[in-house]
PDB file of C-alpha atoms in Angstrom:
ATOM      1  CA  UNK A 900     -77.083 -72.367  98.698  1.00 46.00           C
ATOM      2  CA  UNK A 901     -78.755 -69.251 100.074  1.00 45.00           C
ATOM      3  CA  UNK A 902     -77.284 -69.860 103.530  1.00 48.00           C
ATOM      4  CA  UNK A 903     -73.825 -70.477 102.048  1.00 53.00           C
ATOM      5  CA  UNK A 904     -74.010 -67.259 100.052  1.00 53.00           C
ATOM      6  CA  UNK A 905     -75.167 -65.345 103.118  1.00 55.00           C
ATOM      7  CA  UNK A 906     -72.334 -66.834 105.159  1.00 56.00           C
ATOM      8  CA  UNK A 907     -69.808 -65.764 102.489  1.00 57.00           C
ATOM      9  CA  UNK A 908     -71.179 -62.234 102.538  1.00 52.00           C
ATOM     10  CA  UNK A 909     -70.869 -62.103 106.329  1.00 54.00           C
ATOM     11  CA  UNK A 910     -67.266 -63.356 106.205  1.00 52.00           C
ATOM     12  CA  UNK A 911     -66.434 -60.865 103.447  1.00 54.00           C
ATOM     13  CA  UNK A 912     -67.984 -58.039 105.447  1.00 54.00           C
ATOM     14  CA  UNK A 913     -66.073 -59.045 108.586  1.00 53.00           C
ATOM     15  CA  UNK A 914     -62.809 -59.257 106.640  1.00 51.00           C
ATOM     16  CA  UNK A 915     -63.350 -55.790 105.188  1.00 50.00           C
ATOM     17  CA  UNK A 916     -64.102 -54.426 108.659  1.00 52.00           C
ATOM     18  CA  UNK A 917     -60.930 -55.940 110.075  1.00 50.00           C
ATOM     19  CA  UNK A 918     -58.847 -54.500 107.207  1.00 43.00           C
ATOM     20  CA  UNK A 919     -60.392 -51.055 107.742  1.00 46.00           C
ATOM     21  CA  UNK A 920     -59.804 -51.253 111.499  1.00 49.00           C
ATOM     22  CA  UNK A 921     -56.176 -52.275 110.936  1.00 44.00           C
ATOM     23  CA  UNK A 922     -55.681 -49.416 108.442  1.00 44.00           C
ATOM     24  CA  UNK A 923     -57.313 -46.896 110.786  1.00 50.00           C
ATOM     25  CA  UNK A 924     -55.179 -48.062 113.722  1.00 49.00           C
ATOM     26  CA  UNK A 925     -52.024 -47.816 111.611  1.00 55.00           C
ATOM     27  CA  UNK A 926     -52.971 -44.333 110.392  1.00 54.00           C
ATOM     28  CA  UNK A 927     -53.717 -43.140 113.919  1.00 59.00           C
ATOM     29  CA  UNK A 928     -50.365 -44.484 115.103  1.00 63.00           C
ATOM     30  CA  UNK A 929     -48.566 -42.700 112.274  1.00 77.00           C
ATOM     31  CA  UNK A 930     -50.371 -39.421 112.920  1.00 79.00           C
ATOM     32  CA  UNK A 931     -49.570 -39.790 116.615  1.00 80.00           C
ATOM     33  CA  UNK A 932     -45.893 -40.226 115.723  1.00 85.00           C
ATOM     34  CA  UNK A 933     -46.032 -37.031 113.656  1.00 92.00           C
ATOM     35  CA  UNK A 934     -47.629 -35.114 116.531  1.00 88.00           C
ATOM     36  CA  UNK A 935     -45.058 -36.436 118.986  1.00 89.00           C
ATOM     37  CA  UNK A 936     -42.225 -35.303 116.716  1.00 92.00           C
ATOM     38  CA  UNK A 937     -43.664 -31.787 116.502  1.00 92.00           C
ATOM     39  CA  UNK A 938     -42.660 -29.172 119.050  1.00 91.00           C
ATOM     40  CA  UNK A 939     -42.235 -25.467 119.684  1.00 94.00           C
ATOM     41  CA  UNK A 940     -40.637 -24.828 116.277  1.00 96.00           C
ATOM     42  CA  UNK A 941     -41.448 -27.649 113.874  1.00 97.00           C
ATOM     43  CA  UNK A 942     -44.892 -28.957 112.930  1.00 97.00           C
ATOM     44  CA  UNK A 943     -44.897 -32.470 111.473  1.00 97.00           C
ATOM     45  CA  UNK A 944     -47.741 -33.848 109.336  1.00 96.00           C
ATOM     46  CA  UNK A 945     -48.260 -37.216 107.629  1.00 97.00           C
ATOM     47  CA  UNK A 946     -49.225 -36.390 104.029  1.00 96.00           C
ATOM     48  CA  UNK A 947     -48.965 -39.760 102.239  1.00 96.00           C
ATOM     49  CA  UNK A 948     -47.649 -43.295 102.762  1.00 95.00           C
ATOM     50  CA  UNK A 949     -44.325 -42.940 104.601  1.00 97.00           C
ATOM     51  CA  UNK A 950     -44.146 -39.240 103.737  1.00 98.00           C
ATOM     52  CA  UNK A 951     -43.889 -36.390 106.212  1.00 98.00           C
ATOM     53  CA  UNK A 952     -44.170 -32.626 105.830  1.00 98.00           C
ATOM     54  CA  UNK A 953     -42.047 -30.683 108.331  1.00 98.00           C
ATOM     55  CA  UNK A 954     -43.243 -27.090 108.601  1.00 98.00           C
ATOM     56  CA  UNK A 955     -41.654 -24.118 110.352  1.00 97.00           C
ATOM     57  CA  UNK A 956     -44.656 -21.872 111.137  1.00 97.00           C
ATOM     58  CA  UNK A 957     -42.527 -19.382 113.085  1.00 95.00           C
ATOM     59  CA  UNK A 958     -39.838 -18.979 110.416  1.00 94.00           C
ATOM     60  CA  UNK A 959     -39.749 -15.728 108.470  1.00 91.00           C
ATOM     61  CA  UNK A 960     -40.598 -17.497 105.197  1.00 93.00           C
ATOM     62  CA  UNK A 961     -42.678 -20.417 106.508  1.00 96.00           C
ATOM     63  CA  UNK A 962     -40.103 -22.972 105.359  1.00 97.00           C
ATOM     64  CA  UNK A 963     -41.145 -26.568 104.748  1.00 98.00           C
ATOM     65  CA  UNK A 964     -38.970 -29.683 104.404  1.00 98.00           C
ATOM     66  CA  UNK A 965     -40.046 -33.222 103.519  1.00 98.00           C
ATOM     67  CA  UNK A 966     -39.064 -36.746 104.566  1.00 98.00           C
ATOM     68  CA  UNK A 967     -39.680 -39.534 102.025  1.00 98.00           C
ATOM     69  CA  UNK A 968     -39.232 -43.024 103.475  1.00 98.00           C
ATOM     70  CA  UNK A 969     -38.699 -46.314 101.667  1.00 98.00           C
ATOM     71  CA  UNK A 970     -38.083 -49.800 103.041  1.00 98.00           C
ATOM     72  CA  UNK A 971     -34.300 -49.430 102.842  1.00 98.00           C
ATOM     73  CA  UNK A 972     -33.507 -45.730 103.025  1.00 98.00           C
ATOM     74  CA  UNK A 973     -35.089 -42.305 103.386  1.00 98.00           C
ATOM     75  CA  UNK A 974     -34.663 -39.097 101.423  1.00 98.00           C
ATOM     76  CA  UNK A 975     -34.756 -35.760 103.241  1.00 98.00           C
ATOM     77  CA  UNK A 976     -35.548 -32.699 101.137  1.00 98.00           C
ATOM     78  CA  UNK A 977     -33.823 -29.588 102.564  1.00 98.00           C
ATOM     79  CA  UNK A 978     -32.676 -28.888 106.129  1.00 97.00           C
ATOM     80  CA  UNK A 979     -34.910 -26.025 107.214  1.00 90.00           C
ATOM     81  CA  UNK A 980     -34.411 -22.289 107.607  1.00 93.00           C
ATOM     82  CA  UNK A 981     -31.914 -22.451 110.473  1.00 93.00           C
ATOM     83  CA  UNK A 982     -33.862 -19.828 112.394  1.00 94.00           C
ATOM     84  CA  UNK A 983     -34.631 -22.478 115.014  1.00 95.00           C
ATOM     85  CA  UNK A 984     -30.973 -22.448 116.088  1.00 94.00           C
ATOM     86  CA  UNK A 985     -31.423 -19.219 118.027  1.00 93.00           C
ATOM     87  CA  UNK A 986     -35.105 -19.554 118.928  1.00 93.00           C
ATOM     88  CA  UNK A 987     -35.619 -23.201 119.863  1.00 94.00           C
ATOM     89  CA  UNK A 988     -33.813 -26.250 121.198  1.00 91.00           C
ATOM     90  CA  UNK A 989     -35.391 -28.423 118.514  1.00 94.00           C
ATOM     91  CA  UNK A 990     -33.096 -29.868 115.848  1.00 95.00           C
ATOM     92  CA  UNK A 991     -34.459 -31.141 112.555  1.00 97.00           C
ATOM     93  CA  UNK A 992     -32.211 -34.222 112.771  1.00 96.00           C
ATOM     94  CA  UNK A 993     -33.823 -35.196 116.085  1.00 95.00           C
ATOM     95  CA  UNK A 994     -37.251 -35.002 114.478  1.00 96.00           C
ATOM     96  CA  UNK A 995     -36.129 -37.261 111.641  1.00 97.00           C
ATOM     97  CA  UNK A 996     -34.799 -39.805 114.123  1.00 96.00           C
ATOM     98  CA  UNK A 997     -38.267 -39.957 115.696  1.00 96.00           C
ATOM     99  CA  UNK A 998     -39.894 -40.600 112.320  1.00 97.00           C
ATOM    100  CA  UNK A 999     -37.621 -43.279 110.845  1.00 97.00           C
ATOM    101  CA  UNK A1000     -34.807 -45.656 111.722  1.00 97.00           C
ATOM    102  CA  UNK A1001     -33.729 -45.944 108.072  1.00 98.00           C
ATOM    103  CA  UNK A1002     -30.462 -44.352 106.883  1.00 98.00           C
ATOM    104  CA  UNK A1003     -31.233 -40.829 105.663  1.00 98.00           C
ATOM    105  CA  UNK A1004     -29.863 -39.091 102.578  1.00 98.00           C
ATOM    106  CA  UNK A1005     -30.125 -35.310 102.405  1.00 98.00           C
ATOM    107  CA  UNK A1006     -30.977 -33.757  99.042  1.00 98.00           C
ATOM    108  CA  UNK A1007     -31.157 -29.971  98.688  1.00 97.00           C
ATOM    109  CA  UNK A1008     -33.877 -28.754  96.337  1.00 98.00           C
ATOM    110  CA  UNK A1009     -31.514 -25.820  95.664  1.00 97.00           C
ATOM    111  CA  UNK A1010     -28.628 -24.115  97.452  1.00 96.00           C
ATOM    112  CA  UNK A1011     -30.212 -20.994  98.974  1.00 95.00           C
ATOM    113  CA  UNK A1012     -29.349 -20.153 102.594  1.00 93.00           C
ATOM    114  CA  UNK A1013     -32.787 -20.953 103.985  1.00 94.00           C
ATOM    115  CA  UNK A1014     -32.704 -24.544 102.722  1.00 95.00           C
ATOM    116  CA  UNK A1015     -29.252 -25.701 103.848  1.00 95.00           C
ATOM    117  CA  UNK A1016     -28.823 -24.048 107.255  1.00 94.00           C
ATOM    118  CA  UNK A1017     -28.714 -27.364 109.181  1.00 96.00           C
ATOM    119  CA  UNK A1018     -26.627 -29.276 106.659  1.00 97.00           C
ATOM    120  CA  UNK A1019     -24.077 -30.135 109.362  1.00 96.00           C
ATOM    121  CA  UNK A1020     -26.681 -32.384 111.050  1.00 97.00           C
ATOM    122  CA  UNK A1021     -26.578 -34.862 108.143  1.00 98.00           C
ATOM    123  CA  UNK A1022     -23.987 -37.588 107.563  1.00 96.00           C
ATOM    124  CA  UNK A1023     -24.967 -38.543 104.017  1.00 98.00           C
ATOM    125  CA  UNK A1024     -25.459 -35.781 101.456  1.00 98.00           C
ATOM    126  CA  UNK A1025     -26.510 -36.209  97.839  1.00 98.00           C
ATOM    127  CA  UNK A1026     -26.441 -33.631  95.050  1.00 98.00           C
ATOM    128  CA  UNK A1027     -28.223 -33.805  91.729  1.00 98.00           C
ATOM    129  CA  UNK A1028     -25.742 -34.751  89.020  1.00 98.00           C
ATOM    130  CA  UNK A1029     -25.917 -31.413  87.188  1.00 97.00           C
ATOM    131  CA  UNK A1030     -22.817 -30.951  85.041  1.00 95.00           C
ATOM    132  CA  UNK A1031     -21.995 -27.364  86.032  1.00 93.00           C
ATOM    133  CA  UNK A1032     -22.279 -28.300  89.706  1.00 95.00           C
ATOM    134  CA  UNK A1033     -20.364 -31.560  89.595  1.00 97.00           C
ATOM    135  CA  UNK A1034     -17.452 -30.091  87.647  1.00 95.00           C
ATOM    136  CA  UNK A1035     -16.881 -27.639  90.513  1.00 93.00           C
ATOM    137  CA  UNK A1036     -16.581 -30.376  93.152  1.00 96.00           C
ATOM    138  CA  UNK A1037     -13.000 -30.895  94.274  1.00 96.00           C
ATOM    139  CA  UNK A1038     -12.022 -34.539  93.653  1.00 95.00           C
ATOM    140  CA  UNK A1039     -15.696 -35.162  92.807  1.00 96.00           C
ATOM    141  CA  UNK A1040     -16.494 -34.867  96.515  1.00 97.00           C
ATOM    142  CA  UNK A1041     -15.938 -31.471  98.191  1.00 97.00           C
ATOM    143  CA  UNK A1042     -18.288 -28.766  96.966  1.00 97.00           C
ATOM    144  CA  UNK A1043     -17.449 -25.124  97.707  1.00 96.00           C
ATOM    145  CA  UNK A1044     -20.565 -22.959  97.697  1.00 95.00           C
ATOM    146  CA  UNK A1045     -20.409 -19.669  95.819  1.00 93.00           C
ATOM    147  CA  UNK A1046     -21.930 -16.656  97.638  1.00 91.00           C
ATOM    148  CA  UNK A1047     -24.417 -16.153  94.797  1.00 89.00           C
ATOM    149  CA  UNK A1048     -25.699 -19.728  95.225  1.00 92.00           C
ATOM    150  CA  UNK A1049     -26.476 -19.075  98.888  1.00 93.00           C
ATOM    151  CA  UNK A1050     -28.272 -15.782  98.065  1.00 91.00           C
ATOM    152  CA  UNK A1051     -27.401 -14.356 101.506  1.00 90.00           C
ATOM    153  CA  UNK A1052     -24.626 -15.064 103.981  1.00 89.00           C
ATOM    154  CA  UNK A1053     -21.606 -17.353 103.748  1.00 90.00           C
ATOM    155  CA  UNK A1054     -22.884 -20.558 105.392  1.00 93.00           C
ATOM    156  CA  UNK A1055     -22.245 -23.294 104.546  1.00 95.00           C
ATOM    157  CA  UNK A1056     -18.807 -22.760 103.101  1.00 95.00           C
ATOM    158  CA  UNK A1057     -18.635 -26.290 101.746  1.00 96.00           C
ATOM    159  CA  UNK A1058     -20.250 -29.729 101.786  1.00 97.00           C
ATOM    160  CA  UNK A1059     -18.960 -33.261 101.364  1.00 97.00           C
ATOM    161  CA  UNK A1060     -20.989 -34.917  98.599  1.00 98.00           C
ATOM    162  CA  UNK A1061     -21.407 -38.626  99.330  1.00 98.00           C
ATOM    163  CA  UNK A1062     -23.616 -39.398  96.348  1.00 98.00           C
ATOM    164  CA  UNK A1063     -24.468 -37.929  92.937  1.00 98.00           C
ATOM    165  CA  UNK A1064     -28.050 -38.641  91.880  1.00 98.00           C
ATOM    166  CA  UNK A1065     -28.692 -39.076  88.162  1.00 98.00           C
ATOM    167  CA  UNK A1066     -31.312 -36.832  86.610  1.00 98.00           C
ATOM    168  CA  UNK A1067     -34.387 -38.614  85.277  1.00 96.00           C
ATOM    169  CA  UNK A1068     -33.384 -42.062  86.555  1.00 96.00           C
ATOM    170  CA  UNK A1069     -35.034 -44.182  89.230  1.00 97.00           C
ATOM    171  CA  UNK A1070     -33.791 -43.652  92.777  1.00 97.00           C
ATOM    172  CA  UNK A1071     -34.756 -46.800  94.679  1.00 98.00           C
ATOM    173  CA  UNK A1072     -35.491 -46.193  98.353  1.00 98.00           C
ATOM    174  CA  UNK A1073     -36.711 -49.761  98.838  1.00 97.00           C
ATOM    175  CA  UNK A1074     -40.161 -50.583  97.450  1.00 96.00           C
ATOM    176  CA  UNK A1075     -40.424 -46.899  96.587  1.00 98.00           C
ATOM    177  CA  UNK A1076     -38.971 -45.092  93.595  1.00 98.00           C
ATOM    178  CA  UNK A1077     -38.526 -41.363  93.020  1.00 98.00           C
ATOM    179  CA  UNK A1078     -36.888 -39.373  90.244  1.00 98.00           C
ATOM    180  CA  UNK A1079     -35.309 -35.935  90.155  1.00 98.00           C
ATOM    181  CA  UNK A1080     -35.301 -33.463  87.310  1.00 98.00           C
ATOM    182  CA  UNK A1081     -33.512 -30.142  86.924  1.00 98.00           C
ATOM    183  CA  UNK A1082     -35.710 -27.057  86.631  1.00 98.00           C
ATOM    184  CA  UNK A1083     -34.605 -23.510  85.879  1.00 97.00           C
ATOM    185  CA  UNK A1084     -36.173 -20.177  86.736  1.00 97.00           C
ATOM    186  CA  UNK A1085     -35.774 -19.762  90.472  1.00 97.00           C
ATOM    187  CA  UNK A1086     -32.169 -21.006  90.342  1.00 96.00           C
ATOM    188  CA  UNK A1087     -30.156 -23.071  87.868  1.00 94.00           C
ATOM    189  CA  UNK A1088     -29.454 -25.728  90.526  1.00 93.00           C
ATOM    190  CA  UNK A1089     -33.120 -26.329  91.431  1.00 97.00           C
ATOM    191  CA  UNK A1090     -34.698 -29.781  91.176  1.00 98.00           C
ATOM    192  CA  UNK A1091     -38.135 -31.353  91.303  1.00 98.00           C
ATOM    193  CA  UNK A1092     -38.552 -34.686  93.079  1.00 98.00           C
ATOM    194  CA  UNK A1093     -41.193 -36.849  91.405  1.00 98.00           C
ATOM    195  CA  UNK A1094     -42.955 -39.612  93.343  1.00 98.00           C
ATOM    196  CA  UNK A1095     -45.116 -41.295  90.712  1.00 97.00           C
ATOM    197  CA  UNK A1096     -46.346 -43.973  93.115  1.00 95.00           C
ATOM    198  CA  UNK A1097     -48.057 -41.420  95.327  1.00 96.00           C
ATOM    199  CA  UNK A1098     -48.709 -38.855  92.562  1.00 98.00           C
ATOM    200  CA  UNK A1099     -46.685 -36.241  94.449  1.00 98.00           C
ATOM    201  CA  UNK A1100     -44.314 -33.640  93.034  1.00 98.00           C
ATOM    202  CA  UNK A1101     -41.963 -31.901  95.465  1.00 98.00           C
ATOM    203  CA  UNK A1102     -41.286 -28.530  93.883  1.00 98.00           C
ATOM    204  CA  UNK A1103     -38.806 -26.745  96.159  1.00 98.00           C
ATOM    205  CA  UNK A1104     -38.886 -22.999  95.488  1.00 98.00           C
ATOM    206  CA  UNK A1105     -39.986 -23.409  91.887  1.00 98.00           C
ATOM    207  CA  UNK A1106     -43.618 -23.491  93.022  1.00 98.00           C
ATOM    208  CA  UNK A1107     -45.091 -22.858  96.466  1.00 98.00           C
ATOM    209  CA  UNK A1108     -47.840 -21.098  98.408  1.00 97.00           C
ATOM    210  CA  UNK A1109     -46.337 -17.633  98.639  1.00 96.00           C
ATOM    211  CA  UNK A1110     -44.565 -14.974  96.581  1.00 96.00           C
ATOM    212  CA  UNK A1111     -42.307 -16.636  94.011  1.00 98.00           C
ATOM    213  CA  UNK A1112     -38.936 -14.938  93.522  1.00 97.00           C
ATOM    214  CA  UNK A1113     -37.426 -14.167  90.131  1.00 98.00           C
ATOM    215  CA  UNK A1114     -33.867 -12.830  90.133  1.00 96.00           C
ATOM    216  CA  UNK A1115     -32.913 -10.998  86.946  1.00 96.00           C
ATOM    217  CA  UNK A1116     -35.009 -10.612  83.813  1.00 97.00           C
ATOM    218  CA  UNK A1117     -33.043 -13.356  82.045  1.00 97.00           C
ATOM    219  CA  UNK A1118     -34.766 -15.893  84.343  1.00 97.00           C
ATOM    220  CA  UNK A1119     -38.311 -15.161  83.184  1.00 98.00           C
ATOM    221  CA  UNK A1120     -38.059 -17.236  79.990  1.00 98.00           C
ATOM    222  CA  UNK A1121     -36.647 -20.419  81.614  1.00 98.00           C
ATOM    223  CA  UNK A1122     -39.110 -20.066  84.502  1.00 98.00           C
ATOM    224  CA  UNK A1123     -42.075 -19.869  82.130  1.00 98.00           C
ATOM    225  CA  UNK A1124     -40.715 -22.837  80.171  1.00 98.00           C
ATOM    226  CA  UNK A1125     -40.400 -24.844  83.408  1.00 98.00           C
ATOM    227  CA  UNK A1126     -44.007 -24.188  84.435  1.00 98.00           C
ATOM    228  CA  UNK A1127     -45.362 -24.985  80.973  1.00 98.00           C
ATOM    229  CA  UNK A1128     -43.404 -28.252  80.914  1.00 98.00           C
ATOM    230  CA  UNK A1129     -44.883 -29.150  84.306  1.00 98.00           C
ATOM    231  CA  UNK A1130     -48.333 -28.483  82.856  1.00 98.00           C
ATOM    232  CA  UNK A1131     -47.548 -30.878  80.007  1.00 98.00           C
ATOM    233  CA  UNK A1132     -45.905 -33.594  82.131  1.00 98.00           C
ATOM    234  CA  UNK A1133     -48.479 -33.755  84.936  1.00 98.00           C
ATOM    235  CA  UNK A1134     -52.247 -33.484  85.388  1.00 98.00           C
ATOM    236  CA  UNK A1135     -54.899 -32.900  88.021  1.00 98.00           C
ATOM    237  CA  UNK A1136     -54.346 -36.304  89.637  1.00 98.00           C
ATOM    238  CA  UNK A1137     -51.054 -35.023  91.099  1.00 98.00           C
ATOM    239  CA  UNK A1138     -50.454 -33.127  94.312  1.00 98.00           C
ATOM    240  CA  UNK A1139     -47.667 -30.553  94.484  1.00 98.00           C
ATOM    241  CA  UNK A1140     -45.735 -29.706  97.643  1.00 98.00           C
ATOM    242  CA  UNK A1141     -43.518 -26.620  97.847  1.00 98.00           C
ATOM    243  CA  UNK A1142     -40.665 -25.599 100.161  1.00 98.00           C
ATOM    244  CA  UNK A1143     -42.613 -22.647 101.596  1.00 98.00           C
ATOM    245  CA  UNK A1144     -46.258 -22.335 102.542  1.00 97.00           C
ATOM    246  CA  UNK A1145     -48.777 -20.954 104.991  1.00 94.00           C
ATOM    247  CA  UNK A1146     -50.794 -22.091 108.006  1.00 92.00           C
ATOM    248  CA  UNK A1147     -53.949 -22.731 105.989  1.00 91.00           C
ATOM    249  CA  UNK A1148     -52.514 -24.950 103.240  1.00 90.00           C
ATOM    250  CA  UNK A1149     -49.068 -25.924 104.425  1.00 95.00           C
ATOM    251  CA  UNK A1150     -47.101 -26.781 101.300  1.00 98.00           C
ATOM    252  CA  UNK A1151     -49.862 -28.495  99.309  1.00 98.00           C
ATOM    253  CA  UNK A1152     -51.030 -27.205  95.906  1.00 98.00           C
ATOM    254  CA  UNK A1153     -53.194 -28.590  93.116  1.00 98.00           C
ATOM    255  CA  UNK A1154     -52.510 -28.739  89.383  1.00 98.00           C
ATOM    256  CA  UNK A1155     -54.614 -25.641  88.653  1.00 97.00           C
ATOM    257  CA  UNK A1156     -51.971 -23.401  90.253  1.00 98.00           C
ATOM    258  CA  UNK A1157     -49.682 -24.045  87.282  1.00 98.00           C
ATOM    259  CA  UNK A1158     -51.944 -22.146  84.883  1.00 98.00           C
ATOM    260  CA  UNK A1159     -52.170 -19.196  87.254  1.00 98.00           C
ATOM    261  CA  UNK A1160     -48.409 -19.231  87.806  1.00 98.00           C
ATOM    262  CA  UNK A1161     -47.738 -19.206  84.073  1.00 98.00           C
ATOM    263  CA  UNK A1162     -50.026 -16.175  83.677  1.00 98.00           C
ATOM    264  CA  UNK A1163     -48.324 -14.471  86.637  1.00 98.00           C
ATOM    265  CA  UNK A1164     -44.827 -14.948  85.218  1.00 98.00           C
ATOM    266  CA  UNK A1165     -45.868 -13.701  81.797  1.00 98.00           C
ATOM    267  CA  UNK A1166     -47.542 -10.545  83.118  1.00 98.00           C
ATOM    268  CA  UNK A1167     -44.609  -9.823  85.461  1.00 98.00           C
ATOM    269  CA  UNK A1168     -42.197 -10.202  82.561  1.00 98.00           C
ATOM    270  CA  UNK A1169     -44.203  -7.529  80.698  1.00 98.00           C
ATOM    271  CA  UNK A1170     -44.703  -5.513  83.911  1.00 97.00           C
ATOM    272  CA  UNK A1171     -48.440  -5.638  83.215  1.00 97.00           C
ATOM    273  CA  UNK A1172     -49.997  -7.517  86.156  1.00 98.00           C
ATOM    274  CA  UNK A1173     -53.157  -6.579  88.034  1.00 94.00           C
ATOM    275  CA  UNK A1174     -51.070  -4.999  90.784  1.00 98.00           C
ATOM    276  CA  UNK A1175     -47.442  -3.975  91.278  1.00 98.00           C
ATOM    277  CA  UNK A1176     -45.552  -2.211  94.055  1.00 97.00           C
ATOM    278  CA  UNK A1177     -41.915  -1.508  94.898  1.00 97.00           C
ATOM    279  CA  UNK A1178     -41.127  -3.275  98.176  1.00 96.00           C
ATOM    280  CA  UNK A1179     -38.407  -3.882 100.737  1.00 93.00           C
ATOM    281  CA  UNK A1180     -38.765  -6.990 102.927  1.00 85.00           C
ATOM    282  CA  UNK A1181     -36.757  -8.990 105.443  1.00 80.00           C
ATOM    283  CA  UNK A1182     -35.879 -12.581 104.580  1.00 78.00           C
ATOM    284  CA  UNK A1183     -34.363 -14.291 107.576  1.00 72.00           C
ATOM    285  CA  UNK A1184     -32.708 -11.037 108.658  1.00 78.00           C
ATOM    286  CA  UNK A1185     -31.633 -10.117 105.112  1.00 85.00           C
ATOM    287  CA  UNK A1186     -33.108  -7.262 103.117  1.00 88.00           C
ATOM    288  CA  UNK A1187     -34.849  -8.040  99.832  1.00 91.00           C
ATOM    289  CA  UNK A1188     -35.765  -5.126  97.584  1.00 94.00           C
ATOM    290  CA  UNK A1189     -37.713  -5.448  94.368  1.00 96.00           C
ATOM    291  CA  UNK A1190     -41.135  -5.236  92.782  1.00 97.00           C
ATOM    292  CA  UNK A1191     -44.151  -7.189  93.963  1.00 98.00           C
ATOM    293  CA  UNK A1192     -46.502  -8.326  91.192  1.00 98.00           C
ATOM    294  CA  UNK A1193     -49.924  -9.881  91.803  1.00 98.00           C
ATOM    295  CA  UNK A1194     -52.274 -11.542  89.321  1.00 98.00           C
ATOM    296  CA  UNK A1195     -55.406 -13.441  90.320  1.00 95.00           C
ATOM    297  CA  UNK A1196     -54.240 -13.347  93.950  1.00 96.00           C
ATOM    298  CA  UNK A1197     -50.927 -15.079  93.131  1.00 97.00           C
ATOM    299  CA  UNK A1198     -47.815 -13.037  94.124  1.00 97.00           C
ATOM    300  CA  UNK A1199     -44.306 -12.770  92.679  1.00 98.00           C
ATOM    301  CA  UNK A1200     -41.317 -10.676  93.691  1.00 97.00           C
ATOM    302  CA  UNK A1201     -38.875  -9.568  91.032  1.00 98.00           C
ATOM    303  CA  UNK A1202     -35.409  -8.498  92.164  1.00 96.00           C
ATOM    304  CA  UNK A1203     -32.227  -7.654  90.290  1.00 92.00           C
ATOM    305  CA  UNK A1204     -29.976  -9.473  92.739  1.00 81.00           C
ATOM    306  CA  UNK A1205     -30.485 -11.519  95.908  1.00 77.00           C
ATOM    307  CA  UNK A1206     -26.890 -11.231  97.133  1.00 61.00           C
TER     308      UNK A1206
END
């Protein structure tokens, strides 16, 4: 009996070792694929099962896009800043093709110019089924962008919407489900993408490592409400990934940033933060003027108008 038990323990230990070796080999292969897809403009990282973060360290706003892959299809969040077009030969679509052979659906986290600049590289485009957006689509398909939605510039003029994604309902990618929810504050067309299976929330420009932008005082209240709802809906087991970042953290944030962000928005609304300064900055070649507020090292820029 003792020998039998010892033999079972040895077999169990060997099995565990084999599983760990297989997992490690698979992880190394995936990380190698991410490194191979990176180049002189884009930096690709593997952040969770079948999930890639695509950073643009040289872009003026450190843009970040994400690729979420299921067994049947993949969801691409945003197209990048577009600044690579004049500074690099790398295309974001070529990177995606190196990371997956699944059909890819593009979903914009919102319509600003620095998130849709490579929209013409995608064959299948989905929009969140937000009533005020869908009612403006010609024949429920052709969407004409308003200049205010783009913030700066006139590109893209339009997009062909191949799919409308329901808010709050399961989007099945094949053995992987995500949901989208509308959030207001940064823009009225912004969405969160919730991946409950991996405990990841993709936050677009609603939350990220960098100065948040509030346009018009009327947006403070909905922005604060959005952050407080996120505090209520999620907890410290979740990871948050924003559409901008920095070299140290990339796009990753923890739950604790929500409390600090709520405090920041509230003090900026009252113009009573730890620090404030009138500024003028360049965003992808466009001038942004406003007031910089800082509280507990978290920054926010308030501006009357982005366009």
